[in-house]
mmCIF file of C-alpha atoms and ligand atoms in Angstrom:
data_model
loop_
_atom_site.group_PDB
_atom_site.id
_atom_site.type_symbol
_atom_site.label_atom_id
_atom_site.label_comp_id
_atom_site.label_asym_id
_atom_site.label_seq_id
_atom_site.Cartn_x
_atom_site.Cartn_y
_atom_site.Cartn_z
ATOM 1 C CA MET A 217 -19.785 18.448 -33.233
ATOM 2 C CA GLN A 218 -19.391 15.933 -36.063
ATOM 3 C CA LYS A 219 -22.709 14.064 -36.450
ATOM 4 C CA ARG A 220 -22.734 10.382 -37.274
ATOM 5 C CA ASN A 221 -25.292 8.891 -39.593
ATOM 6 C CA ARG A 222 -27.522 6.505 -37.612
ATOM 7 C CA LEU A 223 -31.172 5.529 -37.300
ATOM 8 C CA TYR A 224 -31.159 5.146 -33.546
ATOM 9 C CA SER A 225 -28.904 5.970 -30.664
ATOM 10 C CA ALA A 226 -27.689 3.104 -28.447
ATOM 11 C CA VAL A 227 -28.542 4.095 -24.890
ATOM 12 C CA ILE A 228 -27.425 2.423 -21.660
ATOM 13 C CA THR A 229 -30.795 1.721 -20.023
ATOM 14 C CA GLY A 230 -29.551 -0.430 -17.147
ATOM 15 C CA VAL A 231 -26.495 -1.667 -15.283
ATOM 16 C CA GLY A 232 -25.543 -4.693 -13.188
ATOM 17 C CA MET A 233 -22.493 -6.019 -11.378
ATOM 18 C CA TYR A 234 -21.045 -8.843 -9.350
ATOM 19 C CA VAL A 235 -17.846 -9.085 -7.352
ATOM 20 C CA PRO A 236 -16.950 -12.191 -5.327
ATOM 21 C CA GLU A 237 -17.071 -11.965 -1.553
ATOM 22 C CA LYS A 238 -13.488 -12.987 -0.792
ATOM 23 C CA VAL A 239 -11.223 -9.977 -0.252
ATOM 24 C CA LEU A 240 -7.435 -10.094 -0.556
ATOM 25 C CA ASP A 241 -5.996 -6.971 1.068
ATOM 26 C CA ASN A 242 -2.456 -5.666 0.678
ATOM 27 C CA LYS A 243 -1.499 -7.180 4.048
ATOM 28 C CA TYR A 244 -2.203 -10.629 2.586
ATOM 29 C CA PHE A 245 0.449 -10.013 -0.089
ATOM 30 C CA GLU A 246 2.915 -8.885 2.600
ATOM 31 C CA SER A 247 2.553 -12.410 3.985
ATOM 32 C CA ILE A 248 3.363 -14.209 0.709
ATOM 33 C CA LEU A 249 5.626 -11.798 -1.243
ATOM 34 C CA ASP A 250 8.429 -9.279 -0.736
ATOM 35 C CA THR A 251 6.057 -6.315 -0.900
ATOM 36 C CA ASN A 252 4.219 -3.969 1.410
ATOM 37 C CA ASP A 253 0.951 -2.084 1.711
ATOM 38 C CA GLU A 254 2.643 1.314 1.336
ATOM 39 C CA TRP A 255 4.342 0.389 -1.960
ATOM 40 C CA ILE A 256 1.151 -1.023 -3.429
ATOM 41 C CA ARG A 257 -1.029 1.925 -2.367
ATOM 42 C CA THR A 258 1.362 4.667 -3.462
ATOM 43 C CA ARG A 259 2.422 3.053 -6.770
ATOM 44 C CA THR A 260 -1.021 1.799 -7.839
ATOM 45 C CA GLY A 261 -3.841 3.152 -5.626
ATOM 46 C CA ILE A 262 -4.968 -0.404 -4.816
ATOM 47 C CA LYS A 263 -5.916 -1.381 -1.237
ATOM 48 C CA GLU A 264 -7.723 -4.660 -1.872
ATOM 49 C CA ARG A 265 -9.128 -6.854 -4.622
ATOM 50 C CA ARG A 266 -11.728 -9.628 -4.890
ATOM 51 C CA VAL A 267 -11.025 -13.264 -5.709
ATOM 52 C CA LEU A 268 -13.455 -15.919 -6.898
ATOM 53 C CA GLU A 269 -12.666 -19.144 -5.047
ATOM 54 C CA GLU A 270 -14.933 -21.530 -6.935
ATOM 55 C CA GLY A 271 -16.316 -21.210 -10.443
ATOM 56 C CA ALA A 272 -15.156 -19.371 -13.521
ATOM 57 C CA THR A 273 -15.669 -16.147 -15.469
ATOM 58 C CA SER A 274 -19.088 -17.271 -16.729
ATOM 59 C CA LEU A 275 -20.290 -17.378 -13.118
ATOM 60 C CA LEU A 276 -19.178 -13.784 -12.525
ATOM 61 C CA ALA A 277 -20.725 -12.685 -15.845
ATOM 62 C CA THR A 278 -23.972 -14.562 -15.207
ATOM 63 C CA LYS A 279 -24.406 -12.990 -11.773
ATOM 64 C CA ALA A 280 -23.737 -9.506 -13.184
ATOM 65 C CA VAL A 281 -26.272 -10.070 -15.983
ATOM 66 C CA GLU A 282 -28.833 -11.452 -13.521
ATOM 67 C CA ASP A 283 -28.413 -8.264 -11.464
ATOM 68 C CA LEU A 284 -28.914 -6.229 -14.655
ATOM 69 C CA LEU A 285 -32.029 -8.181 -15.697
ATOM 70 C CA LYS A 286 -33.533 -7.879 -12.213
ATOM 71 C CA SER A 287 -32.867 -4.181 -11.825
ATOM 72 C CA THR A 288 -34.270 -3.400 -15.297
ATOM 73 C CA ASN A 289 -37.142 -5.883 -15.013
ATOM 74 C CA THR A 290 -36.028 -7.457 -18.304
ATOM 75 C CA ASP A 291 -37.308 -10.863 -19.440
ATOM 76 C CA PRO A 292 -34.318 -12.978 -20.598
ATOM 77 C CA MET A 293 -36.446 -14.117 -23.558
ATOM 78 C CA ASP A 294 -36.355 -10.517 -24.854
ATOM 79 C CA VAL A 295 -32.536 -10.339 -24.960
ATOM 80 C CA ASP A 296 -31.229 -10.275 -28.560
ATOM 81 C CA VAL A 297 -27.432 -10.300 -28.176
ATOM 82 C CA ILE A 298 -24.866 -10.943 -25.409
ATOM 83 C CA ILE A 299 -21.280 -9.758 -25.920
ATOM 84 C CA VAL A 300 -18.740 -10.754 -23.267
ATOM 85 C CA ALA A 301 -15.420 -8.909 -23.213
ATOM 86 C CA THR A 302 -12.866 -11.089 -21.433
ATOM 87 C CA VAL A 303 -9.302 -12.408 -21.536
ATOM 88 C CA THR A 304 -10.153 -15.139 -19.021
ATOM 89 C CA PRO A 305 -12.915 -17.117 -20.757
ATOM 90 C CA ASP A 306 -13.960 -20.372 -19.058
ATOM 91 C CA MET A 307 -12.538 -22.192 -22.109
ATOM 92 C CA PHE A 308 -11.356 -21.272 -25.599
ATOM 93 C CA PHE A 309 -14.687 -22.567 -26.793
ATOM 94 C CA PRO A 310 -17.584 -22.518 -26.420
ATOM 95 C CA SER A 311 -17.651 -18.803 -25.751
ATOM 96 C CA THR A 312 -18.405 -17.415 -22.307
ATOM 97 C CA ALA A 313 -21.305 -15.584 -23.962
ATOM 98 C CA ALA A 314 -22.839 -18.964 -24.866
ATOM 99 C CA LEU A 315 -22.543 -20.115 -21.248
ATOM 100 C CA VAL A 316 -24.154 -16.899 -19.975
ATOM 101 C CA GLN A 317 -26.932 -17.215 -22.588
ATOM 102 C CA ASP A 318 -27.750 -20.692 -21.305
ATOM 103 C CA ASN A 319 -27.413 -19.789 -17.619
ATOM 104 C CA ILE A 320 -29.917 -16.932 -17.852
ATOM 105 C CA GLY A 321 -32.283 -18.729 -20.254
ATOM 106 C CA ALA A 322 -31.978 -16.138 -23.032
ATOM 107 C CA LYS A 323 -33.300 -18.586 -25.606
ATOM 108 C CA ASN A 324 -33.680 -15.980 -28.367
ATOM 109 C CA ALA A 325 -30.204 -14.462 -28.001
ATOM 110 C CA TRP A 326 -26.970 -15.004 -29.898
ATOM 111 C CA GLY A 327 -23.619 -13.765 -28.725
ATOM 112 C CA TYR A 328 -19.874 -13.898 -28.749
ATOM 113 C CA ASP A 329 -16.731 -13.157 -26.736
ATOM 114 C CA LEU A 330 -14.479 -10.251 -27.556
ATOM 115 C CA SER A 331 -10.781 -10.163 -26.732
ATOM 116 C CA ALA A 332 -9.273 -6.716 -26.318
ATOM 117 C CA ALA A 333 -7.878 -6.997 -22.783
ATOM 118 C CA CYS A 334 -8.354 -3.851 -20.696
ATOM 119 C CA SER A 335 -10.022 -2.079 -23.643
ATOM 120 C CA GLY A 336 -12.434 -4.991 -24.070
ATOM 121 C CA PHE A 337 -15.466 -3.213 -22.653
ATOM 122 C CA LEU A 338 -14.974 -0.178 -24.907
ATOM 123 C CA PHE A 339 -14.503 -2.341 -28.008
ATOM 124 C CA ALA A 340 -17.564 -4.423 -27.054
ATOM 125 C CA MET A 341 -19.601 -1.247 -26.476
ATOM 126 C CA GLN A 342 -18.726 -0.064 -29.979
ATOM 127 C CA SER A 343 -19.818 -3.437 -31.405
ATOM 128 C CA GLY A 344 -23.007 -3.536 -29.339
ATOM 129 C CA ALA A 345 -23.886 0.070 -30.131
ATOM 130 C CA SER A 346 -23.549 -0.583 -33.880
ATOM 131 C CA LEU A 347 -26.002 -3.513 -33.639
ATOM 132 C CA VAL A 348 -28.527 -1.251 -31.913
ATOM 133 C CA GLU A 349 -27.977 1.852 -34.060
ATOM 134 C CA SER A 350 -28.783 -0.057 -37.247
ATOM 135 C CA GLY A 351 -32.241 -0.820 -35.854
ATOM 136 C CA GLN A 352 -31.653 -4.568 -36.166
ATOM 137 C CA TYR A 353 -31.468 -5.380 -32.432
ATOM 138 C CA LYS A 354 -33.385 -3.932 -29.495
ATOM 139 C CA LYS A 355 -31.751 -5.394 -26.398
ATOM 140 C CA VAL A 356 -27.990 -5.929 -26.444
ATOM 141 C CA ILE A 357 -26.127 -6.830 -23.250
ATOM 142 C CA VAL A 358 -22.449 -5.863 -23.057
ATOM 143 C CA VAL A 359 -20.462 -7.544 -20.286
ATOM 144 C CA GLY A 360 -16.913 -7.067 -19.001
ATOM 145 C CA ALA A 361 -15.971 -10.115 -16.907
ATOM 146 C CA GLU A 362 -12.679 -11.492 -15.638
ATOM 147 C CA LYS A 363 -11.341 -14.110 -13.305
ATOM 148 C CA MET A 364 -7.852 -12.604 -13.398
ATOM 149 C CA SER A 365 -6.826 -14.756 -10.420
ATOM 150 C CA SER A 366 -6.889 -17.754 -12.793
ATOM 151 C CA ILE A 367 -3.923 -16.377 -14.797
ATOM 152 C CA LEU A 368 -1.941 -14.667 -12.020
ATOM 153 C CA ASP A 369 1.400 -15.949 -10.787
ATOM 154 C CA TYR A 370 1.130 -15.426 -7.033
ATOM 155 C CA THR A 371 4.917 -15.704 -6.721
ATOM 156 C CA ASP A 372 5.426 -12.631 -8.992
ATOM 157 C CA ARG A 373 5.152 -9.381 -7.015
ATOM 158 C CA ASN A 374 5.187 -7.355 -10.248
ATOM 159 C CA THR A 375 1.751 -8.611 -11.307
ATOM 160 C CA ALA A 376 0.053 -10.556 -8.480
ATOM 161 C CA ILE A 377 -0.860 -7.422 -6.535
ATOM 162 C CA LEU A 378 -2.414 -5.589 -9.481
ATOM 163 C CA PHE A 379 -5.424 -7.580 -10.614
ATOM 164 C CA GLY A 380 -8.767 -8.753 -9.242
ATOM 165 C CA ASP A 381 -11.893 -10.671 -10.233
ATOM 166 C CA GLY A 382 -15.255 -9.129 -11.068
ATOM 167 C CA ALA A 383 -17.903 -8.552 -13.703
ATOM 168 C CA SER A 384 -20.331 -5.896 -14.761
ATOM 169 C CA ALA A 385 -22.881 -5.510 -17.550
ATOM 170 C CA VAL A 386 -24.933 -2.842 -19.296
ATOM 171 C CA LEU A 387 -28.091 -3.052 -21.385
ATOM 172 C CA LEU A 388 -28.091 -1.131 -24.671
ATOM 173 C CA GLU A 389 -31.436 -0.199 -26.208
ATOM 174 C CA PRO A 390 -32.375 2.002 -29.172
ATOM 175 C CA SER A 391 -33.681 5.539 -28.794
ATOM 176 C CA GLU A 392 -34.949 7.905 -31.458
ATOM 177 C CA ASP A 393 -33.518 10.726 -29.333
ATOM 178 C CA LEU A 394 -30.030 10.859 -30.837
ATOM 179 C CA SER A 395 -28.816 13.374 -28.237
ATOM 180 C CA ILE A 396 -28.496 10.605 -25.588
ATOM 181 C CA GLY A 397 -26.514 7.349 -25.610
ATOM 182 C CA VAL A 398 -23.274 6.428 -27.356
ATOM 183 C CA GLN A 399 -22.208 9.454 -29.372
ATOM 184 C CA ASP A 400 -18.767 8.641 -30.749
ATOM 185 C CA SER A 401 -15.555 6.756 -30.104
ATOM 186 C CA ILE A 402 -11.912 6.529 -31.133
ATOM 187 C CA LEU A 403 -10.487 3.008 -30.854
ATOM 188 C CA ARG A 404 -6.942 1.892 -31.585
ATOM 189 C CA THR A 405 -4.900 -1.305 -31.849
ATOM 190 C CA ASP A 406 -1.114 -1.579 -32.155
ATOM 191 C CA GLY A 407 0.097 -5.167 -32.015
ATOM 192 C CA SER A 408 3.725 -4.068 -31.811
ATOM 193 C CA GLY A 409 3.084 -3.923 -28.045
ATOM 194 C CA ARG A 410 2.554 -7.677 -27.923
ATOM 195 C CA ASP A 411 5.779 -8.440 -26.015
ATOM 196 C CA THR A 412 5.126 -6.202 -23.002
ATOM 197 C CA LEU A 413 1.828 -7.654 -21.739
ATOM 198 C CA PHE A 414 0.721 -11.154 -22.670
ATOM 199 C CA MET A 415 0.101 -14.751 -21.693
ATOM 200 C CA LYS A 416 2.510 -16.793 -23.732
ATOM 201 C CA GLY A 417 1.241 -20.325 -23.206
ATOM 202 C CA GLY A 418 -1.973 -22.158 -23.876
ATOM 203 C CA GLY A 419 -2.773 -20.884 -27.357
ATOM 204 C CA SER A 420 -1.839 -22.285 -30.774
ATOM 205 C CA LEU A 421 1.645 -20.754 -30.498
ATOM 206 C CA ARG A 422 2.552 -22.613 -27.311
ATOM 207 C CA PRO A 423 -0.038 -25.343 -26.647
ATOM 208 C CA PRO A 424 0.076 -26.687 -23.094
ATOM 209 C CA THR A 425 2.933 -29.089 -22.416
ATOM 210 C CA HIS A 426 4.880 -29.988 -19.305
ATOM 211 C CA GLU A 427 7.499 -27.537 -20.562
ATOM 212 C CA THR A 428 5.071 -24.588 -20.866
ATOM 213 C CA VAL A 429 3.748 -25.295 -17.384
ATOM 214 C CA ASP A 430 7.254 -25.580 -15.927
ATOM 215 C CA ASN A 431 8.175 -22.290 -17.638
ATOM 216 C CA ARG A 432 5.137 -20.587 -16.024
ATOM 217 C CA GLU A 433 3.849 -19.615 -19.491
ATOM 218 C CA HIS A 434 0.191 -19.911 -18.474
ATOM 219 C CA TYR A 435 0.426 -16.822 -16.321
ATOM 220 C CA LEU A 436 0.077 -13.176 -17.265
ATOM 221 C CA TYR A 437 3.415 -11.458 -17.913
ATOM 222 C CA GLN A 438 3.808 -7.669 -17.830
ATOM 223 C CA ASP A 439 6.746 -5.327 -18.281
ATOM 224 C CA GLY A 440 5.067 -2.785 -16.007
ATOM 225 C CA LYS A 441 7.400 0.127 -16.653
ATOM 226 C CA ALA A 442 7.161 -0.187 -20.455
ATOM 227 C CA VAL A 443 3.361 -0.469 -20.373
ATOM 228 C CA PHE A 444 3.085 2.414 -17.905
ATOM 229 C CA LYS A 445 4.853 4.815 -20.279
ATOM 230 C CA VAL A 446 2.677 4.046 -23.316
ATOM 231 C CA ALA A 447 -0.498 3.765 -21.209
ATOM 232 C CA VAL A 448 -0.070 7.266 -19.757
ATOM 233 C CA LYS A 449 0.470 8.765 -23.206
ATOM 234 C CA GLY A 450 -2.060 6.576 -25.049
ATOM 235 C CA MET A 451 -4.964 7.070 -22.670
ATOM 236 C CA ALA A 452 -4.365 10.798 -22.215
ATOM 237 C CA ASP A 453 -3.906 11.452 -25.957
ATOM 238 C CA VAL A 454 -7.024 9.584 -27.050
ATOM 239 C CA SER A 455 -9.123 11.193 -24.316
ATOM 240 C CA VAL A 456 -8.103 14.680 -25.457
ATOM 241 C CA GLU A 457 -8.678 13.592 -29.081
ATOM 242 C CA ILE A 458 -12.270 12.486 -28.411
ATOM 243 C CA MET A 459 -12.998 15.773 -26.606
ATOM 244 C CA GLU A 460 -11.798 17.651 -29.683
ATOM 245 C CA LYS A 461 -13.660 15.337 -32.066
ATOM 246 C CA VAL A 462 -17.032 15.776 -30.348
ATOM 247 C CA GLY A 463 -16.425 19.415 -29.405
ATOM 248 C CA LEU A 464 -16.474 19.162 -25.610
ATOM 249 C CA SER A 465 -14.403 21.248 -23.202
ATOM 250 C CA SER A 466 -13.479 19.972 -19.735
ATOM 251 C CA ASN A 467 -16.323 22.070 -18.264
ATOM 252 C CA ASP A 468 -18.840 20.188 -20.417
ATOM 253 C CA ILE A 469 -17.778 16.806 -19.055
ATOM 254 C CA ALA A 470 -19.626 15.445 -16.019
ATOM 255 C CA TYR A 471 -17.346 12.423 -15.515
ATOM 256 C CA LEU A 472 -14.246 10.780 -16.911
ATOM 257 C CA VAL A 473 -14.743 7.007 -16.538
ATOM 258 C CA PRO A 474 -11.228 5.571 -16.953
ATOM 259 C CA HIS A 475 -9.941 2.003 -16.938
ATOM 260 C CA GLN A 476 -8.628 1.280 -13.437
ATOM 261 C CA ALA A 477 -5.073 -0.024 -13.903
ATOM 262 C CA ASN A 478 -3.131 2.518 -11.897
ATOM 263 C CA LEU A 479 -4.211 5.697 -10.090
ATOM 264 C CA ARG A 480 -1.187 7.505 -11.505
ATOM 265 C CA ILE A 481 -2.290 6.760 -15.101
ATOM 266 C CA ILE A 482 -5.829 7.928 -14.246
ATOM 267 C CA ASP A 483 -4.525 11.163 -12.668
ATOM 268 C CA ALA A 484 -2.282 11.890 -15.660
ATOM 269 C CA THR A 485 -5.214 11.424 -18.059
ATOM 270 C CA ALA A 486 -7.513 13.677 -16.028
ATOM 271 C CA ARG A 487 -4.786 16.338 -15.797
ATOM 272 C CA ARG A 488 -4.250 16.327 -19.585
ATOM 273 C CA MET A 489 -8.024 16.669 -20.104
ATOM 274 C CA GLY A 490 -8.228 19.515 -17.559
ATOM 275 C CA ILE A 491 -10.699 17.545 -15.445
ATOM 276 C CA GLU A 492 -10.639 17.904 -11.660
ATOM 277 C CA SER A 493 -10.404 14.736 -9.561
ATOM 278 C CA GLU A 494 -13.996 14.983 -8.252
ATOM 279 C CA LYS A 495 -15.151 14.367 -11.809
ATOM 280 C CA VAL A 496 -13.242 11.099 -12.232
ATOM 281 C CA THR A 497 -14.830 7.740 -11.350
ATOM 282 C CA ILE A 498 -12.440 5.746 -9.164
ATOM 283 C CA ASN A 499 -12.892 2.393 -7.435
ATOM 284 C CA ILE A 500 -9.421 0.877 -8.001
ATOM 285 C CA ALA A 501 -8.775 0.865 -4.227
ATOM 286 C CA LYS A 502 -11.536 -1.734 -3.725
ATOM 287 C CA TYR A 503 -11.193 -3.969 -6.768
ATOM 288 C CA GLY A 504 -7.747 -3.472 -8.335
ATOM 289 C CA ASN A 505 -7.544 -4.010 -12.088
ATOM 290 C CA THR A 506 -10.403 -6.239 -13.248
ATOM 291 C CA THR A 507 -9.331 -5.771 -16.913
ATOM 292 C CA ALA A 508 -12.551 -5.656 -19.020
ATOM 293 C CA GLY A 509 -14.588 -5.234 -15.836
ATOM 294 C CA THR A 510 -13.274 -1.900 -14.577
ATOM 295 C CA ILE A 511 -15.284 0.576 -16.677
ATOM 296 C CA PRO A 512 -18.727 -1.037 -16.298
ATOM 297 C CA LEU A 513 -18.065 -1.536 -12.555
ATOM 298 C CA CYS A 514 -17.438 2.212 -12.290
ATOM 299 C CA LEU A 515 -20.546 2.987 -14.375
ATOM 300 C CA THR A 516 -22.709 0.728 -12.193
ATOM 301 C CA GLU A 517 -21.442 2.002 -8.854
ATOM 302 C CA TYR A 518 -21.510 5.683 -9.746
ATOM 303 C CA TYR A 519 -24.987 5.428 -11.320
ATOM 304 C CA ARG A 520 -26.337 3.560 -8.294
ATOM 305 C CA ASP A 521 -24.774 6.174 -6.012
ATOM 306 C CA GLY A 522 -26.877 8.785 -7.830
ATOM 307 C CA LYS A 523 -23.847 10.488 -9.386
ATOM 308 C CA PHE A 524 -24.976 10.477 -13.060
ATOM 309 C CA LYS A 525 -27.900 12.580 -14.305
ATOM 310 C CA LYS A 526 -29.702 12.235 -17.622
ATOM 311 C CA GLY A 527 -27.859 14.387 -20.170
ATOM 312 C CA ASP A 528 -24.454 14.101 -18.460
ATOM 313 C CA ASN A 529 -21.473 13.878 -20.826
ATOM 314 C CA LEU A 530 -19.255 10.919 -19.902
ATOM 315 C CA ILE A 531 -15.886 10.100 -21.451
ATOM 316 C CA LEU A 532 -14.906 6.442 -21.118
ATOM 317 C CA ALA A 533 -11.202 5.708 -21.687
ATOM 318 C CA ALA A 534 -9.022 2.602 -21.591
ATOM 319 C CA PHE A 535 -5.575 1.221 -22.378
ATOM 320 C CA GLY A 536 -4.516 -2.415 -22.398
ATOM 321 C CA ALA A 537 -2.654 -5.353 -23.846
ATOM 322 C CA GLY A 538 -2.141 -5.549 -27.591
ATOM 323 C CA TYR A 539 -1.773 -2.643 -27.358
ATOM 324 C CA THR A 540 -5.431 -1.695 -27.450
ATOM 325 C CA TRP A 541 -6.801 1.651 -26.353
ATOM 326 C CA GLY A 542 -9.524 4.146 -26.947
ATOM 327 C CA ALA A 543 -12.122 6.586 -25.681
ATOM 328 C CA MET A 544 -15.885 6.866 -26.060
ATOM 329 C CA HIS A 545 -18.304 9.746 -25.553
ATOM 330 C CA ILE A 546 -21.612 8.765 -23.981
ATOM 331 C CA VAL A 547 -24.481 11.000 -22.955
ATOM 332 C CA TRP A 548 -26.104 9.376 -19.934
ATOM 333 C CA GLY A 549 -29.684 8.454 -20.804
ATOM 334 C CA ILE A 550 -31.351 7.288 -17.582
ATOM 335 C CA ASP A 551 -33.123 9.642 -15.138
HETATM 336 O O1 LIG B 775 -4.301 -2.624 -17.421
HETATM 337 C C1 LIG B 775 -3.556 -2.926 -18.548
HETATM 338 C C2 LIG B 775 -2.390 -2.042 -18.727
HETATM 339 N N1 LIG B 775 -1.501 -2.120 -17.603
HETATM 340 C C3 LIG B 775 -1.117 -0.990 -17.008
HETATM 341 O O2 LIG B 775 -1.569 0.052 -17.356
HETATM 342 C C4 LIG B 775 -0.082 -1.108 -15.918
HETATM 343 C C5 LIG B 775 1.046 -0.161 -16.195
HETATM 344 N N2 LIG B 775 2.133 -0.234 -15.228
HETATM 345 C C6 LIG B 775 2.014 0.118 -13.929
HETATM 346 O O3 LIG B 775 0.936 0.425 -13.461
HETATM 347 C C7 LIG B 775 3.276 0.198 -13.101
HETATM 348 O O4 LIG B 775 4.383 0.096 -13.949
HETATM 349 C C8 LIG B 775 3.387 -0.870 -11.995
HETATM 350 C C9 LIG B 775 2.382 -0.576 -10.890
HETATM 351 C C10 LIG B 775 3.127 -2.254 -12.565
HETATM 352 C C11 LIG B 775 4.774 -0.828 -11.379
HETATM 353 O O5 LIG B 775 5.046 0.472 -10.885
HETATM 354 P P1 LIG B 775 6.422 1.217 -11.254
HETATM 355 O O6 LIG B 775 6.416 2.473 -10.502
HETATM 356 O O7 LIG B 775 6.506 1.293 -12.750
HETATM 357 O O8 LIG B 775 7.475 0.251 -10.650
HETATM 358 P P2 LIG B 775 8.667 -0.514 -11.410
HETATM 359 O O9 LIG B 775 8.115 -1.653 -12.205
HETATM 360 O O10 LIG B 775 9.515 0.486 -12.103
HETATM 361 O O11 LIG B 775 9.440 -1.070 -10.195
HETATM 362 C C12 LIG B 775 10.120 -0.213 -9.277
HETATM 363 C C13 LIG B 775 10.715 -1.065 -8.200
HETATM 364 C C14 LIG B 775 11.513 -2.233 -8.744
HETATM 365 O O12 LIG B 775 12.612 -2.457 -7.893
HETATM 366 P P3 LIG B 775 14.071 -1.960 -8.331
HETATM 367 O O13 LIG B 775 14.362 -2.682 -9.608
HETATM 368 O O14 LIG B 775 13.932 -0.469 -8.521
HETATM 369 O O15 LIG B 775 14.901 -2.369 -7.186
HETATM 370 C C15 LIG B 775 10.556 -3.395 -8.620
HETATM 371 O O16 LIG B 775 11.215 -4.619 -8.508
HETATM 372 O O17 LIG B 775 9.659 -1.628 -7.395
HETATM 373 C C16 LIG B 775 9.841 -3.049 -7.344
HETATM 374 N N3 LIG B 775 8.519 -3.674 -7.250
HETATM 375 C C17 LIG B 775 7.902 -3.853 -6.079
HETATM 376 N N4 LIG B 775 8.257 -3.557 -4.813
HETATM 377 C C18 LIG B 775 7.387 -3.885 -3.850
HETATM 378 C C19 LIG B 775 7.727 -4.136 -8.255
HETATM 379 N N5 LIG B 775 6.605 -4.645 -7.732
HETATM 380 C C20 LIG B 775 6.694 -4.490 -6.402
HETATM 381 C C21 LIG B 775 5.832 -4.801 -5.320
HETATM 382 N N6 LIG B 775 6.206 -4.472 -4.091
HETATM 383 N N7 LIG B 775 4.628 -5.403 -5.510
#
């Protein structure tokens, strides 16, 4: 295994999550769109998703971080950094991280938002881990939070059924035991994929006007078929690449923790890695695609279900808009 030069390892020492109470099941979409439960389940693996009726992404993120602080008995005054991965920030500025910092009373923390769509949590983990590994920061919170319902066109059956709202957070702390925590990652960006998955309006390219609203430019657009093809290849390739880079065989891996966009993409990735389905974290049926939220939601639920043991090798993998994609090897560090 190729060893990286670092003073400390960044270890996940706690997890937290929040999903809103309101459930939209596939039957609901049958009532508003030309779709059906069978199509949605067999093409995506999704049965239902959560929707936040009042409030914004910072509310979801704050509740997830509060759950994390409570379950780890962490004083907000001890938090050094908050990184929020999101494509649905409350506003362009200030950052959602600033709103979370204020909401939880983390008076000594600084933070920022990170935009890498469905790969946002992985990219934010790499950033957070680097801050911890250098020895400069001791408590870094990495959040994946999305109110996807705020950018969904509920008249578009191609996208409306896919996404959901939710947030989840992890605490990264330094350990002198380099055999646990974040071990390595491979992260990629290819902006030539910009035309297949994007939100055209609202930014400096197409500032909001009556015309952009009339053209429905403030909603997420996806060419599903085009993204599907590159996602299957991208996520599978990078997952095999990280296994080779860190010298792990499929037998060494306790769990693949994939982004939850489509069960068929997850299955294809696991097959390429030689990993049986029992060793893949899956909760897409309950939450749909929560973009930056999917991986930490899986980590939180599977850890709390007692599935991860200290020393377990986990491979996290994602693919999303940009394109952005990547994989990360983590050795689970909590008993
Ligand atoms: O998370 C970030 C990255 N995103 C992804 O990884 C998503 C990648 N893409 C996908 O997961 C899949 O492409 C989708 C789930 C979005 C679509 O599945 P698909 O098997 O690729 O379907 P398709 O887009 O090729 O559409 C097949 C047919 C079309 O009808 P025609 O043209 O064959 O008559 C669609 O109009 O299914 C139709 N269709 C639907 N039918 C019922 C599309 N959406 C629906 C729907 N209900 N909700």
